Short mmCIF file of C-alpha atoms and ligand atoms in Angstrom, two decimals:
data_model
loop_
_atom_site.label_atom_id
_atom_site.label_comp_id
_atom_site.label_asym_id
_atom_site.label_seq_id
_atom_site.Cartn_x
_atom_site.Cartn_y
_atom_site.Cartn_z
CA MET A 277 -71.38 13.20 49.46
CA SER A 278 -68.98 14.10 52.34
CA PRO A 279 -66.96 17.68 52.17
CA ARG A 280 -63.90 16.21 50.47
CA SER A 281 -60.29 18.76 49.69
CA ILE A 282 -60.27 18.92 45.64
CA ALA A 283 -57.03 19.67 43.53
CA ILE A 284 -57.98 21.01 39.94
CA LEU A 285 -55.25 20.54 37.53
CA GLY A 286 -55.96 22.31 34.46
CA SER A 287 -58.68 24.32 35.76
CA THR A 288 -58.42 27.63 32.71
CA GLY A 289 -59.20 24.10 29.88
CA SER A 290 -62.52 23.32 28.77
CA ILE A 291 -62.91 20.11 32.02
CA GLY A 292 -61.16 22.78 34.55
CA VAL A 293 -64.63 25.39 34.07
CA SER A 294 -66.85 22.51 33.80
CA THR A 295 -65.56 21.06 37.17
CA LEU A 296 -66.11 24.26 39.07
CA ASP A 297 -69.27 25.23 37.29
CA LEU A 298 -70.50 21.82 38.52
CA LEU A 299 -69.27 22.80 42.03
CA GLU A 300 -71.17 26.00 41.98
CA LYS A 301 -74.12 24.82 40.84
CA SER A 302 -74.57 21.44 42.93
CA GLY A 303 -73.20 23.48 45.62
CA ALA A 304 -71.09 20.44 47.36
CA GLU A 305 -69.24 21.53 49.88
CA VAL A 306 -65.15 21.05 49.22
CA ARG A 307 -62.57 22.87 49.96
CA ILE A 308 -60.21 23.71 47.21
CA GLU A 309 -56.52 22.95 48.05
CA ALA A 310 -55.24 23.75 44.38
CA LEU A 311 -55.51 25.41 40.96
CA ALA A 312 -53.05 24.77 38.68
CA ALA A 313 -53.03 25.68 34.88
CA GLY A 314 -50.51 26.59 32.00
CA ARG A 315 -50.26 29.52 31.01
CA ASN A 316 -54.05 31.43 31.10
CA VAL A 317 -53.19 33.55 33.95
CA ALA A 318 -56.15 35.52 33.49
CA ARG A 319 -58.64 33.44 34.12
CA LEU A 320 -56.65 31.43 36.37
CA ALA A 321 -56.56 34.40 38.90
CA GLU A 322 -60.25 35.16 38.49
CA GLN A 323 -60.86 31.06 39.29
CA ALA A 324 -58.36 31.74 42.10
CA LEU A 325 -60.19 35.18 43.51
CA ARG A 326 -63.78 33.40 43.02
CA TRP A 327 -62.66 29.67 45.17
CA ARG A 328 -59.32 30.90 47.60
CA PRO A 329 -57.68 27.49 46.59
CA SER A 330 -54.52 27.04 49.04
CA MET A 331 -52.24 27.36 46.34
CA THR A 332 -52.73 28.45 42.36
CA VAL A 333 -50.15 27.34 40.31
CA VAL A 334 -48.93 28.53 37.03
CA ALA A 335 -47.14 25.86 35.09
CA ASP A 336 -45.33 28.68 32.21
CA GLU A 337 -42.84 30.12 35.03
CA SER A 338 -42.47 33.17 32.88
CA CYS A 339 -46.39 33.77 33.56
CA HIS A 340 -45.59 33.98 37.60
CA ALA A 341 -45.19 37.33 37.70
CA GLU A 342 -48.36 38.40 35.97
CA LEU A 343 -50.46 35.22 38.13
CA ARG A 344 -49.00 37.57 41.44
CA GLU A 345 -49.99 40.83 40.27
CA ARG A 346 -53.80 39.72 39.75
CA LEU A 347 -53.82 38.34 42.90
CA ALA A 348 -51.66 41.07 44.86
CA GLY A 349 -53.28 42.03 48.26
CA SER A 350 -55.33 38.60 47.88
CA GLY A 351 -54.01 36.96 50.60
CA LEU A 352 -53.96 34.51 47.98
CA GLU A 353 -50.65 32.24 47.37
CA THR A 354 -48.68 31.56 44.18
CA ALA A 355 -46.00 29.15 42.61
CA ALA A 356 -45.19 28.28 39.00
CA GLY A 357 -43.39 25.88 37.51
CA GLU A 358 -43.86 21.69 37.13
CA ALA A 359 -42.51 21.13 40.03
CA ALA A 360 -45.45 23.21 41.87
CA VAL A 361 -48.19 21.84 39.62
CA VAL A 362 -47.34 18.24 41.43
CA ALA A 363 -47.30 19.70 44.62
CA ALA A 364 -50.57 21.15 43.28
CA ALA A 365 -51.41 17.16 42.46
CA GLU A 366 -50.60 15.81 46.12
CA SER A 367 -52.38 18.31 48.14
CA ALA A 368 -56.47 16.98 48.14
CA GLY A 369 -58.10 13.88 48.28
CA TRP A 370 -59.58 14.38 44.77
CA VAL A 371 -57.30 15.44 41.90
CA MET A 372 -59.32 16.04 38.75
CA ALA A 373 -56.89 15.53 35.98
CA ALA A 374 -57.30 17.59 33.26
CA ILE A 375 -53.87 18.72 32.04
CA VAL A 376 -54.28 18.07 28.27
CA GLY A 377 -51.17 16.11 26.35
CA ALA A 378 -48.60 14.14 28.02
CA ALA A 379 -47.54 17.34 30.02
CA GLY A 380 -50.21 15.94 32.84
CA LEU A 381 -48.34 12.16 33.14
CA ARG A 382 -45.87 13.25 36.01
CA PRO A 383 -48.78 15.12 38.03
CA THR A 384 -51.09 12.60 37.53
CA LEU A 385 -48.71 9.64 38.74
CA ALA A 386 -47.78 11.60 42.09
CA ALA A 387 -51.02 11.71 42.66
CA ALA A 388 -51.70 8.34 41.88
CA ARG A 389 -48.80 7.72 43.67
CA LYS A 390 -50.33 9.34 46.94
CA GLY A 391 -53.09 6.86 46.96
CA VAL A 392 -56.42 9.56 46.25
CA THR A 393 -59.12 9.25 43.79
CA ILE A 394 -58.63 10.39 40.35
CA ALA A 395 -60.82 11.84 38.35
CA LEU A 396 -59.08 11.18 35.04
CA ALA A 397 -59.25 13.59 31.96
CA ASN A 398 -56.04 13.18 30.57
CA LYS A 399 -56.35 10.35 28.36
CA GLU A 400 -52.88 10.96 27.16
CA SER A 401 -51.42 9.94 30.52
CA LEU A 402 -52.63 6.75 30.53
CA VAL A 403 -51.69 6.02 27.04
CA CYS A 404 -48.51 7.06 27.44
CA ALA A 405 -48.21 4.74 30.85
CA GLY A 406 -51.31 3.27 31.85
CA PRO A 407 -50.83 -0.52 33.17
CA ALA A 408 -47.68 2.15 35.34
CA LEU A 409 -50.15 4.97 36.70
CA LEU A 410 -52.92 2.24 37.01
CA ALA A 411 -50.48 -0.18 39.05
CA ALA A 412 -49.04 3.12 41.08
CA SER A 413 -52.82 3.92 42.13
CA LYS A 414 -53.79 0.55 43.21
CA VAL A 415 -50.47 -0.52 45.33
CA ALA A 416 -51.09 3.20 46.95
CA GLY A 417 -54.79 2.21 47.50
CA GLY A 418 -56.31 4.48 45.50
CA VAL A 419 -59.16 4.55 42.99
CA VAL A 420 -59.01 5.86 38.79
CA VAL A 421 -62.42 6.98 38.25
CA PRO A 422 -62.92 7.95 34.17
CA VAL A 423 -64.06 11.21 33.57
CA ASP A 424 -64.08 10.82 29.57
CA SER A 425 -67.58 10.20 28.96
CA GLU A 426 -67.15 6.91 27.43
CA HIS A 427 -65.14 5.36 29.60
CA SER A 428 -67.24 7.13 32.34
CA ALA A 429 -69.98 5.12 30.44
CA ILE A 430 -67.93 1.26 30.84
CA PHE A 431 -67.02 1.98 34.12
CA GLN A 432 -70.64 2.80 35.42
CA VAL A 433 -72.47 -0.29 33.24
CA LEU A 434 -69.45 -2.84 34.12
CA GLN A 435 -70.37 -5.23 37.13
CA PRO A 436 -67.17 -5.70 38.80
CA ASP A 437 -68.17 -9.66 38.92
CA CYS A 438 -69.29 -10.56 35.53
CA ALA A 439 -65.55 -8.73 34.07
CA HIS A 440 -64.84 -11.80 33.08
CA ARG A 441 -67.74 -12.36 30.94
CA VAL A 442 -67.06 -9.17 28.82
CA LYS A 443 -67.45 -9.97 25.00
CA ARG A 444 -66.90 -6.36 24.26
CA LEU A 445 -66.40 -3.15 25.40
CA ILE A 446 -68.55 -0.87 22.78
CA LEU A 447 -66.65 2.85 22.16
CA THR A 448 -68.97 5.12 20.82
CA ALA A 449 -67.85 7.96 18.17
CA SER A 450 -69.65 10.93 17.12
CA GLY A 451 -67.50 11.08 13.64
CA GLY A 452 -66.58 14.54 14.15
CA PRO A 453 -67.45 17.41 12.26
CA PHE A 454 -65.89 15.77 9.05
CA ARG A 455 -68.02 12.65 9.65
CA THR A 456 -69.50 12.66 5.37
CA TRP A 457 -66.16 14.82 4.10
CA SER A 458 -64.86 13.52 1.54
CA LYS A 459 -61.08 12.70 1.57
CA ALA A 460 -60.33 15.64 -0.86
CA GLN A 461 -62.63 18.48 1.80
CA MET A 462 -60.66 16.51 4.52
CA GLN A 463 -57.24 17.52 3.07
CA ALA A 464 -58.74 21.01 2.55
CA ALA A 465 -60.31 21.24 6.40
CA THR A 466 -58.99 24.56 8.36
CA PRO A 467 -58.41 24.24 12.00
CA GLU A 468 -61.35 26.74 12.88
CA GLN A 469 -63.85 23.99 10.74
CA ALA A 470 -61.64 20.84 12.11
CA VAL A 471 -62.31 22.47 15.96
CA ALA A 472 -66.04 23.02 15.14
CA HIS A 473 -67.25 20.27 16.83
CA PRO A 474 -71.14 19.05 15.85
CA ASN A 475 -72.17 18.15 19.55
CA TRP A 476 -69.25 18.58 21.90
CA SER A 477 -67.74 22.04 23.16
CA MET A 478 -64.09 21.41 23.84
CA GLY A 479 -60.10 22.15 23.82
CA ALA A 480 -58.78 22.91 20.53
CA LYS A 481 -56.91 19.89 20.64
CA ILE A 482 -58.77 17.15 21.64
CA SER A 483 -61.19 18.82 19.48
CA VAL A 484 -59.11 17.62 16.26
CA ASP A 485 -58.59 14.07 17.81
CA SER A 486 -62.31 13.97 17.26
CA ALA A 487 -61.86 15.21 13.53
CA THR A 488 -59.15 12.56 12.63
CA MET A 489 -60.83 10.19 14.77
CA MET A 490 -57.48 9.79 16.82
CA ASN A 491 -59.54 10.60 20.07
CA LYS A 492 -61.02 7.29 19.59
CA GLY A 493 -57.95 5.49 19.43
CA LEU A 494 -56.33 6.85 22.47
CA GLU A 495 -59.61 6.14 24.04
CA MET A 496 -59.67 2.65 22.29
CA ILE A 497 -55.91 2.06 24.19
CA GLU A 498 -57.64 4.02 27.41
CA ALA A 499 -60.54 1.07 27.78
CA SER A 500 -58.14 -1.53 27.10
CA TYR A 501 -55.54 -0.72 30.36
CA LEU A 502 -58.83 1.05 32.20
CA PHE A 503 -60.73 -2.36 31.85
CA ALA A 504 -58.37 -4.74 31.63
CA THR A 505 -59.71 -6.21 28.21
CA PRO A 506 -57.38 -6.83 25.25
CA GLU A 507 -57.47 -5.14 22.47
CA PRO A 508 -59.71 -7.40 20.55
CA LYS A 509 -62.46 -7.16 22.54
CA VAL A 510 -62.59 -3.41 22.25
CA ASP A 511 -64.69 -1.96 19.13
CA VAL A 512 -65.88 1.38 18.00
CA ILE A 513 -69.15 2.32 16.67
CA VAL A 514 -70.00 5.88 15.22
CA HIS A 515 -72.94 7.26 16.86
CA PRO A 516 -73.78 10.75 15.77
CA GLN A 517 -76.14 11.21 18.54
CA SER A 518 -73.85 11.24 20.83
CA VAL A 519 -76.64 10.23 23.27
CA ILE A 520 -74.94 6.75 24.08
CA HIS A 521 -71.83 6.99 26.00
CA SER A 522 -70.59 3.72 25.55
CA LEU A 523 -71.18 0.14 26.00
CA VAL A 524 -70.37 -3.61 27.46
CA GLU A 525 -71.77 -6.54 25.25
CA TYR A 526 -71.96 -9.69 27.64
CA GLN A 527 -71.35 -13.26 26.82
CA ASP A 528 -75.18 -13.70 27.26
CA GLY A 529 -76.89 -11.52 25.03
CA SER A 530 -76.75 -8.50 27.02
CA THR A 531 -75.56 -5.12 26.16
CA LEU A 532 -75.82 -2.68 28.80
CA ALA A 533 -75.38 1.25 27.77
CA GLN A 534 -75.29 4.57 29.90
CA LEU A 535 -76.89 7.53 27.93
CA GLY A 536 -77.08 11.51 29.01
CA PRO A 537 -76.69 14.09 26.80
CA PRO A 538 -73.50 15.65 25.23
CA ASP A 539 -72.36 17.45 28.69
CA MET A 540 -69.32 16.28 30.26
CA ARG A 541 -70.61 17.23 33.75
CA ALA A 542 -72.31 14.81 33.96
CA PRO A 543 -69.26 12.67 33.94
CA ILE A 544 -67.28 14.71 35.55
CA ALA A 545 -70.14 14.80 38.45
CA CYS A 546 -70.18 10.78 38.58
CA ALA A 547 -66.54 10.69 39.18
CA LEU A 548 -66.87 14.03 42.46
CA ALA A 549 -69.79 11.48 44.27
CA TRP A 550 -68.76 8.07 43.37
CA PRO A 551 -70.04 5.96 44.58
CA ASP A 552 -72.71 7.77 45.29
CA ARG A 553 -74.35 9.91 42.92
CA LEU A 554 -74.17 14.08 42.82
CA PRO A 555 -77.76 15.79 43.36
CA TRP A 556 -77.55 19.00 40.98
CA PRO A 557 -79.70 20.62 38.18
CA ALA A 558 -78.66 17.95 36.01
CA PRO A 559 -79.53 18.56 31.74
CA GLY A 560 -82.11 15.97 31.39
CA LEU A 561 -82.56 13.66 28.61
CA ASP A 562 -85.22 13.64 26.30
CA LEU A 563 -85.88 11.32 24.35
CA ALA A 564 -88.36 12.15 22.48
CA GLN A 565 -86.69 15.28 21.43
CA VAL A 566 -83.91 13.03 20.78
CA ALA A 567 -86.46 10.55 18.67
CA THR A 568 -83.96 8.78 17.02
CA LEU A 569 -80.47 7.01 17.49
CA THR A 570 -78.35 5.95 14.81
CA PHE A 571 -75.10 3.97 14.48
CA GLU A 572 -72.51 3.32 11.56
CA ALA A 573 -69.58 1.65 10.93
CA PRO A 574 -66.33 3.67 11.42
CA ASP A 575 -65.05 4.28 7.45
CA PRO A 576 -61.38 3.46 7.91
CA ASP A 577 -60.32 4.57 4.62
CA ARG A 578 -61.29 8.47 5.80
CA PHE A 579 -60.16 7.79 9.45
CA PRO A 580 -56.86 6.01 9.38
CA ALA A 581 -56.00 7.26 12.96
CA LEU A 582 -57.97 4.28 14.25
CA ARG A 583 -56.20 1.67 13.01
CA ILE A 584 -53.04 3.26 13.41
CA ALA A 585 -53.66 3.20 17.27
CA ARG A 586 -55.26 -0.23 17.31
CA THR A 587 -51.78 -0.96 16.08
CA ALA A 588 -50.12 0.48 18.50
CA LEU A 589 -52.21 -1.18 20.97
CA ARG A 590 -51.30 -4.34 19.97
CA MET A 591 -47.59 -3.35 19.43
CA GLY A 592 -47.45 -2.85 23.02
CA GLY A 593 -43.78 -1.63 24.39
CA GLY A 594 -43.44 2.45 23.90
CA ALA A 595 -46.28 1.94 20.75
CA PRO A 596 -48.73 3.83 22.26
CA ALA A 597 -46.37 6.44 23.95
CA ALA A 598 -45.17 7.43 20.52
CA LEU A 599 -48.42 7.44 18.48
CA ASN A 600 -49.43 9.85 21.24
CA ALA A 601 -46.54 11.98 21.17
CA ALA A 602 -46.21 12.20 17.20
CA ASN A 603 -50.19 13.27 17.12
CA GLU A 604 -49.30 15.74 19.70
CA VAL A 605 -46.70 17.19 17.07
CA GLY A 606 -49.23 16.75 14.60
CA VAL A 607 -52.11 18.31 15.98
CA ALA A 608 -50.02 21.72 17.00
CA ALA A 609 -48.47 21.70 13.44
CA PHE A 610 -52.33 21.54 11.86
CA LEU A 611 -53.44 24.00 13.84
CA ASP A 612 -50.37 26.56 13.26
CA ARG A 613 -51.59 25.76 9.55
CA ARG A 614 -48.05 23.97 9.09
CA ILE A 615 -49.65 21.08 7.23
CA GLY A 616 -52.64 19.79 6.60
CA PHE A 617 -55.85 17.62 8.03
CA LEU A 618 -54.88 14.46 6.56
CA ASP A 619 -51.11 14.80 7.29
CA ILE A 620 -51.63 14.29 10.89
CA ALA A 621 -52.22 10.85 10.77
CA ASP A 622 -49.78 9.99 7.79
CA THR A 623 -46.78 11.72 10.21
CA VAL A 624 -47.61 9.65 13.28
CA GLU A 625 -48.12 6.03 10.61
CA ARG A 626 -44.95 7.07 9.50
CA THR A 627 -43.38 8.10 13.33
CA LEU A 628 -44.17 4.72 14.45
CA GLU A 629 -42.76 2.83 11.62
CA ARG A 630 -39.15 4.97 11.73
CA MET A 631 -39.45 4.09 15.46
CA ASP A 632 -40.14 0.66 15.08
CA ARG A 633 -37.44 0.03 12.79
CA ASP A 634 -34.96 1.42 14.72
CA GLY A 635 -36.05 -0.53 17.53
CA ASP A 636 -37.43 2.54 20.05
CA LEU A 637 -40.89 1.16 20.00
CA ALA A 638 -39.57 -2.50 22.07
CA PRO A 639 -40.39 -3.08 25.92
CA SER A 640 -37.82 -0.88 28.00
CA GLN A 641 -36.23 -2.73 30.68
CA ASN A 642 -35.91 0.08 32.53
CA ASP A 643 -38.40 2.81 35.05
CA PRO A 644 -42.09 2.31 33.11
CA ILE A 645 -42.63 5.80 33.38
CA ASP A 646 -38.35 7.08 32.83
CA ALA A 647 -39.10 4.42 29.90
CA ALA A 648 -42.23 6.61 28.57
CA PHE A 649 -40.22 9.62 28.58
CA VAL A 650 -37.57 8.67 26.73
CA VAL A 651 -40.01 7.03 23.71
CA ASP A 652 -42.45 10.78 23.90
CA GLY A 653 -39.10 12.82 24.00
CA ARG A 654 -38.11 10.35 20.58
CA ALA A 655 -41.14 10.42 18.76
CA ARG A 656 -41.69 14.28 18.75
CA GLN A 657 -37.68 14.83 17.39
CA VAL A 658 -39.24 11.95 14.86
CA ALA A 659 -42.19 13.68 14.03
CA SER A 660 -40.96 16.96 13.95
CA GLN A 661 -38.36 15.91 11.33
CA LEU A 662 -40.94 14.01 8.83
CA LEU A 663 -42.90 17.04 9.73
CA GLN A 664 -40.15 19.68 8.42
CA SER A 665 -39.94 17.37 5.06
CA LEU A 666 -44.02 18.06 4.51
CA THR A 667 -43.98 21.48 5.46
CA LEU A 668 -41.23 22.44 2.96
CA VAL A 669 -42.86 20.09 0.40
CA ASN A 670 -45.90 21.96 0.84
N1 LIG B 930 -63.00 18.65 26.92
C1 LIG B 930 -63.61 18.00 27.01
O1 LIG B 930 -64.79 17.64 26.54
C2 LIG B 930 -62.98 16.73 27.36
C3 LIG B 930 -63.55 15.26 27.12
C4 LIG B 930 -62.91 13.88 27.81
C5 LIG B 930 -61.27 13.71 27.62
N2 LIG B 930 -61.10 15.63 27.60
C6 LIG B 930 -59.63 15.45 28.15
O2 LIG B 930 -59.84 16.09 28.95
C7 LIG B 930 -58.27 17.06 29.01
C8 LIG B 930 -58.32 18.37 29.25
O3 LIG B 930 -59.05 18.43 27.57
P1 LIG B 930 -59.62 19.94 27.44
O4 LIG B 930 -60.65 19.82 26.59
O5 LIG B 930 -60.27 20.40 29.08
O6 LIG B 930 -58.21 21.01 27.34
P2 LIG B 930 -57.91 22.47 27.40
O7 LIG B 930 -59.68 22.99 27.02
O8 LIG B 930 -57.25 22.70 26.17
O9 LIG B 930 -57.26 22.51 28.45
C9 LIG B 930 -56.23 22.40 28.60
C10 LIG B 930 -56.07 22.68 30.40
O10 LIG B 930 -54.42 22.04 30.49
C11 LIG B 930 -53.90 23.27 31.15
N3 LIG B 930 -52.11 22.92 31.12
C12 LIG B 930 -51.38 22.78 28.95
N4 LIG B 930 -50.29 22.56 29.51
C13 LIG B 930 -50.05 22.64 30.92
C14 LIG B 930 -49.15 22.05 31.85
N5 LIG B 930 -47.75 22.04 31.08
N6 LIG B 930 -49.09 22.30 33.24
C15 LIG B 930 -50.15 22.70 33.71
N7 LIG B 930 -51.55 22.60 33.22
C16 LIG B 930 -51.52 22.77 31.84
C17 LIG B 930 -54.61 24.52 30.17
O11 LIG B 930 -53.62 25.49 30.85
P3 LIG B 930 -53.95 26.87 30.03
O12 LIG B 930 -55.17 26.97 29.02
O13 LIG B 930 -54.21 27.91 31.50
O14 LIG B 930 -52.47 26.92 29.49
C18 LIG B 930 -55.84 24.45 30.30
O15 LIG B 930 -56.01 24.56 31.96
C19 LIG B 930 -57.48 16.22 27.58
O16 LIG B 930 -57.04 15.15 28.19
C20 LIG B 930 -58.43 15.85 26.91
O17 LIG B 930 -58.05 14.85 26.09
C21 LIG B 930 -61.75 16.85 27.84
#
């Protein structure tokens, strides 16, 4: 792999930390141009001292003074605010987009417009404005390599010349920590139980999304956009061992899968070296140890998020962006213990219904990115109002 310049957006999070760990372990020759994070200045400063980026950026301006203090005397440059995160996204030839939530959209779009290689973990930006983001990257001569393990799997086994021969993309889902729980147990679930994922170690938001299976819903939308595949051809199967990361079924009866241990460093390595392969001491897959791979259909009654996300994908227009924003509001309220676990998906569904009724989800004639932000803002408003009435009842 040739040496390259790298920016890591969301460096203090689970994907950011895994990316730096992979770089350390692989000994890849890279230059870190920028590290950017939200608020965790203690971890950001530690990373900056180790990797000596040209720019260390904290999004929350109220944290800048502490960052400067922690890096005093190091000779390292710092910056703060959203514009600085965008500048970080434009600073390198390979950008790890690993900010959580719609907050990642502007910086990811900036990288796309620069025509760089984007390692895309921030699925929410694709859900909000996938077609516009992908088009911007294409026009600028860039590449988007998915980091989500499912999409990385499909990216690796999808034969470009045979894309028109695809019958189905099959996303695997672990089923999350509540796979076998009753609805009554789920409604009483605590944030601690929801973030305790059986196979993957991830940030809090995506862990809750895994527990509701909204994560898989967002991933269906992501897959549809990334691989230009219509909604009916994107399927989900629950596979509790998380060894098969996803599959592509072709019209000739062949189904190709990608396998590996549940370790995000593998899809990150794929994105880092693509189209080459990164040599690093990767944990291997011991199939004899795994012994059994099992599969089951998702339960639409206990996990309505999948159906809701599918509906949003079918509706198009602003529906996916609204789904994402309402979900972010719902997850934050659940993590704050303001609502019950099942209220998350319920709030998302009611937000979509209300916005649809009010004509807020119709395709817009405006710039698609501006339109996505308008829908995002409105969905946050509606979802917050709905939650307020819920918390008053509780
Ligand atoms: N973790 C996984 O295994 C995994 C797998 C597939 C896809 N993904 C996707 O990857 C993304 C990151 O997930 P994660 O699990 O790494 O989340 P995480 O652990 O919560 O980390 C989120 C990162 O985003 C930063 N951040 C938050 N708001 C920001 C802002 N406004 N500007 C700049 N940085 C901001 C956070 O900074 P501070 O912590 O400093 O505030 C942190 O570095 C998500 O979109 C997720 O869906 C994750």
